[in-house]
């Protein structure tokens, strides 16, 4: 789990409407969030990306109040990642939230996580998070994609009040709440046996008040190393071929000039 002690929450900074504030690279929160994001990237088949920018998310007054009440009730607050759809250039051109309902990132920042939009996963219908950033990257679909010629992706880091955590020994698609006496469920690869699809943790809450977005991370993916070498090699070949072609053209022009001089 990602602890919260090193990151300021600014819980007293409350406004009616949500907004984003871009953090400077020298800011303590920028350094801490970036470090957590990069150190939590565990998929060996996906090279560690580059953090482009980090934004502090200030949710609206009602959303903050709901979360704070729940957090004080169950405790055990942790930082967890969540990847989802983005269709606008939030975090790229500005921190302005769009009005499109299909832009899940902006909707979550404005309205919070909603169970009615949750899909059934390995541990039922709930709101899924992970302490593994590279796992959440798998769910960053339908993105803005190429922006000014460069591919960017976006992820949320959230405060999640987990309370008492239940760790099942097998998955259960029918879950809509944790077992009695528990507040959340953790799909731990070390605990859940005989499930090849679960290689990294999944943390699930079934209460909409249990989580709130805290930071928006803009990052630039890197190509797989082998593929990257192929791309670089192809670019070099194209450049070499272009150079050779230009040399041939120059030689041809010189020949033509010599012929014209003869006549």
Coordinates of C-alpha atoms in Angstrom, one line a residue:
X1 CA 0.0 0.0 0.0
X2 CA 1.1 3.6 -0.6
X3 CA 1.2 5.5 2.6
X4 CA 0.0 9.1 2.8
X5 CA 2.3 10.6 5.4
X6 CA 4.7 12.3 2.9
X7 CA 2.1 14.0 0.8
X8 CA 0.1 17.0 1.9
X9 CA -3.7 16.6 1.5
X10 CA -4.8 20.3 1.8
X11 CA -8.1 19.0 3.2
X12 CA -8.8 22.5 4.6
X13 CA -8.6 24.0 1.1
X14 CA -12.3 23.7 0.1
X15 CA -14.1 25.3 -2.8
X16 CA -17.5 24.7 -4.2
X17 CA -16.2 23.8 -7.7
X18 CA -13.4 21.4 -8.5
X19 CA -10.2 22.7 -10.1
X20 CA -6.6 21.6 -10.8
X21 CA -3.4 23.3 -9.8
X22 CA -0.1 22.5 -11.7
X23 CA 2.7 21.6 -9.4
X24 CA 6.2 22.9 -10.0
X25 CA 9.0 20.3 -10.4
X26 CA 10.7 21.5 -7.3
X27 CA 7.5 21.2 -5.2
X28 CA 7.6 18.6 -2.5
X29 CA 4.3 17.0 -3.6
X30 CA 5.5 16.8 -7.3
X31 CA 8.6 14.9 -6.2
X32 CA 6.8 12.6 -3.9
X33 CA 4.0 11.7 -6.3
X34 CA 6.4 11.2 -9.2
X35 CA 8.6 9.0 -7.1
X36 CA 5.6 6.9 -6.0
X37 CA 4.3 6.6 -9.5
X38 CA 7.6 5.5 -11.0
X39 CA 8.7 3.2 -8.2
X40 CA 5.3 1.5 -8.4
X41 CA 5.8 0.7 -12.1
X42 CA 6.4 -3.1 -11.9
X43 CA 5.5 -4.6 -15.3
X44 CA 8.8 -5.8 -16.9
X45 CA 7.3 -5.8 -20.4
X46 CA 6.5 -2.1 -20.2
X47 CA 9.5 0.3 -19.8
X48 CA 9.1 2.9 -17.0
X49 CA 7.6 6.1 -18.5
X50 CA 8.5 9.7 -18.1
X51 CA 6.5 12.0 -15.9
X52 CA 5.6 15.1 -17.8
X53 CA 3.6 17.0 -15.2
X54 CA 1.7 16.5 -12.0
X55 CA -1.5 18.4 -11.0
X56 CA -3.0 18.7 -7.5
X57 CA -6.7 17.9 -7.7
X58 CA -9.0 20.0 -5.6
X59 CA -12.5 18.4 -5.6
X60 CA -15.7 20.2 -4.7
X61 CA -16.9 20.9 -1.2
X62 CA -19.5 18.2 -1.1
X63 CA -17.2 15.5 -2.4
X64 CA -14.5 16.4 0.1
X65 CA -17.0 16.4 3.0
X66 CA -18.4 13.0 2.1
X67 CA -15.0 11.5 1.9
X68 CA -13.8 13.1 5.2
X69 CA -16.8 11.7 7.1
X70 CA -16.2 8.2 5.7
X71 CA -12.4 8.4 6.3
X72 CA -12.9 9.4 10.0
X73 CA -15.3 6.5 10.4
X74 CA -13.2 3.6 9.0
X75 CA -9.6 5.0 8.9
X76 CA -6.7 3.2 7.2
X77 CA -6.2 5.8 4.4
X78 CA -3.9 4.9 1.5
X79 CA -2.7 6.3 -1.8
X80 CA -3.8 4.2 -4.8
X81 CA -3.8 4.6 -8.5
X82 CA -6.7 4.4 -11.0
X83 CA -6.6 4.4 -14.8
X84 CA -9.6 5.1 -17.0
X85 CA -10.8 6.9 -20.1
X86 CA -9.7 10.4 -21.1
X87 CA -11.0 12.2 -24.3
X88 CA -9.9 15.8 -23.6
X89 CA -6.4 17.3 -23.3
X90 CA -6.6 17.9 -19.6
X91 CA -3.2 18.3 -18.0
X92 CA -1.7 18.9 -21.5
X93 CA -2.9 22.4 -22.5
X94 CA -4.4 23.4 -19.2
X95 CA -6.1 22.1 -16.0
X96 CA -9.6 22.9 -17.3
X97 CA -12.2 20.1 -16.9
X98 CA -14.3 19.2 -19.9
X99 CA -18.1 18.8 -19.9
X100 CA -18.1 15.5 -21.8
X101 CA -19.7 12.6 -19.8
X102 CA -17.6 10.1 -21.7
X103 CA -14.4 11.7 -20.4
X104 CA -14.2 9.6 -17.2
X105 CA -11.2 11.4 -15.7
X106 CA -13.0 14.8 -15.7
X107 CA -16.2 13.2 -14.5
X108 CA -14.5 11.5 -11.6
X109 CA -12.8 14.8 -10.5
X110 CA -16.2 16.6 -10.6
X111 CA -18.6 13.9 -9.3
X112 CA -16.4 11.3 -7.6
X113 CA -16.3 7.5 -8.3
X114 CA -19.8 6.2 -9.0
X115 CA -20.8 2.5 -8.6
X116 CA -23.4 2.8 -11.3
X117 CA -20.6 3.0 -13.9
X118 CA -18.5 0.3 -12.2
X119 CA -17.9 -2.9 -14.2
X120 CA -17.8 -6.4 -12.7
X121 CA -14.2 -7.5 -12.1
X122 CA -12.5 -10.4 -10.4
X123 CA -14.0 -9.4 -7.1
X124 CA -17.4 -8.2 -8.2
X125 CA -18.9 -4.9 -8.9
X126 CA -16.9 -2.2 -7.1
X127 CA -14.4 0.7 -7.6
X128 CA -11.0 -0.8 -8.4
X129 CA -7.6 0.7 -7.5
X130 CA -4.1 -0.6 -7.3
X131 CA -0.8 0.3 -5.7
X132 CA 0.9 -0.8 -8.9
X133 CA 0.9 2.1 -11.4
X134 CA 1.8 0.0 -14.4
X135 CA -1.3 -2.2 -13.7
X136 CA -3.6 0.8 -13.9
X137 CA -1.9 1.9 -17.1
X138 CA -3.6 -1.1 -18.7
X139 CA -7.0 0.6 -18.2
X140 CA -6.0 3.9 -19.7
X141 CA -8.0 3.4 -22.9
X142 CA -9.6 5.7 -25.4
X143 CA -7.0 8.4 -24.6
X144 CA -6.4 11.7 -26.3
X145 CA -3.3 9.8 -27.7
X146 CA -1.1 11.9 -29.9
X147 CA -0.9 15.6 -28.8
X148 CA 1.4 17.9 -30.7
X149 CA 3.1 14.9 -32.2
X150 CA 3.8 13.2 -28.8
X151 CA 1.9 10.3 -27.1
X152 CA 0.7 11.1 -23.6
X153 CA -1.3 9.2 -21.0
X154 CA -3.0 10.3 -17.8
X155 CA -3.6 8.6 -14.4
X156 CA -5.2 9.5 -11.1
X157 CA -3.6 9.0 -7.7
X158 CA -6.3 8.8 -5.1
X159 CA -6.8 8.9 -1.3
X160 CA -8.8 5.7 -0.4
X161 CA -10.1 4.9 3.1
X162 CA -9.8 1.1 3.2
X163 CA -10.8 0.5 6.8
X164 CA -10.5 -3.2 7.6
X165 CA -9.3 -5.1 4.6
X166 CA -10.5 -8.6 3.6
X167 CA -8.1 -10.8 1.6
X168 CA -9.9 -13.6 -0.1
X169 CA -8.3 -16.9 -1.1
X170 CA -10.2 -16.9 -4.4
X171 CA -12.0 -14.5 -6.7
X172 CA -15.7 -13.9 -6.6
X173 CA -17.5 -12.2 -9.4
X174 CA -20.7 -11.9 -7.4
X175 CA -19.4 -9.5 -4.7
X176 CA -21.2 -6.2 -4.3
X177 CA -19.8 -5.4 -0.9
X178 CA -17.1 -6.7 1.4
X179 CA -17.9 -9.5 3.8
X180 CA -19.5 -8.5 7.2
X181 CA -17.0 -6.8 9.4
X182 CA -14.8 -5.6 6.6
X183 CA -14.7 -2.3 4.6
X184 CA -12.7 -3.2 1.5
X185 CA -11.3 -6.2 -0.4
X186 CA -7.7 -6.7 -1.6
X187 CA -7.0 -9.2 -4.3
X188 CA -3.4 -10.2 -3.3
X189 CA -1.5 -12.5 -5.8
X190 CA 0.1 -14.0 -2.7
X191 CA -3.2 -14.9 -1.2
X192 CA -5.5 -15.7 -4.2
X193 CA -4.4 -19.0 -5.5
X194 CA -4.7 -20.6 -9.0
X195 CA -5.6 -17.3 -10.7
X196 CA -3.1 -16.6 -13.5
X197 CA -4.8 -13.2 -14.4
X198 CA -3.9 -11.7 -11.0
X199 CA -0.2 -10.8 -11.1
X200 CA -0.5 -7.5 -9.2
X201 CA -2.7 -6.2 -6.4
X202 CA -6.3 -5.0 -6.8
X203 CA -7.9 -3.0 -4.0
X204 CA -11.7 -2.7 -4.2
X205 CA -14.1 -0.5 -2.3
X206 CA -17.9 -0.8 -2.6
X207 CA -18.8 2.6 -1.1
X208 CA -18.7 5.8 -3.2
X209 CA -17.6 7.9 -0.3
X210 CA -14.5 5.7 0.3
X211 CA -12.2 7.4 -2.3
X212 CA -11.3 10.8 -3.7
X213 CA -8.9 11.9 -6.5
X214 CA -5.9 13.8 -5.2
X215 CA -3.4 14.1 -8.0
X216 CA -3.5 13.9 -11.8
X217 CA -0.3 12.5 -13.4
X218 CA 0.6 13.2 -17.1
X219 CA 3.2 10.8 -18.4
X220 CA 4.8 9.8 -21.7
X221 CA 5.0 6.0 -22.3
X222 CA 8.1 4.5 -23.7
X223 CA 8.2 1.8 -26.4
X224 CA 9.2 -1.7 -25.5
X225 CA 13.0 -1.9 -25.6
X226 CA 13.2 -4.4 -28.5
X227 CA 10.6 -2.5 -30.4
X228 CA 12.3 0.8 -29.6
X229 CA 15.5 -0.5 -31.1
X230 CA 13.7 -1.6 -34.2
X231 CA 12.1 1.9 -34.5
X232 CA 15.4 3.7 -33.9
X233 CA 17.1 1.3 -36.4
X234 CA 14.4 2.0 -39.0
X235 CA 14.8 5.8 -38.5
X236 CA 18.6 5.5 -39.0
X237 CA 18.1 3.4 -42.1
X238 CA 15.7 6.0 -43.5
X239 CA 18.2 8.8 -42.8
X240 CA 21.0 6.8 -44.3
X241 CA 18.9 6.0 -47.4
X242 CA 17.9 9.7 -47.7
X243 CA 21.6 10.7 -47.5
X244 CA 22.6 8.2 -50.1
X245 CA 19.8 9.4 -52.4
X246 CA 20.9 13.0 -52.0
X247 CA 24.5 12.0 -52.9
X248 CA 23.2 10.2 -56.0
X249 CA 21.2 13.3 -57.0
X250 CA 24.2 15.6 -56.5
X251 CA 26.4 13.3 -58.6
X252 CA 23.8 13.2 -61.3
X253 CA 23.6 17.0 -61.4
X254 CA 27.4 17.3 -61.6
X255 CA 27.4 14.9 -64.6
X256 CA 24.7 16.9 -66.3
X257 CA 26.6 20.1 -65.8
X258 CA 29.8 18.6 -67.2
X259 CA 27.9 17.3 -70.3
X260 CA 26.4 20.8 -70.9
X261 CA 29.9 22.3 -70.6
X262 CA 31.2 20.0 -73.3
X263 CA 28.5 21.1 -75.7

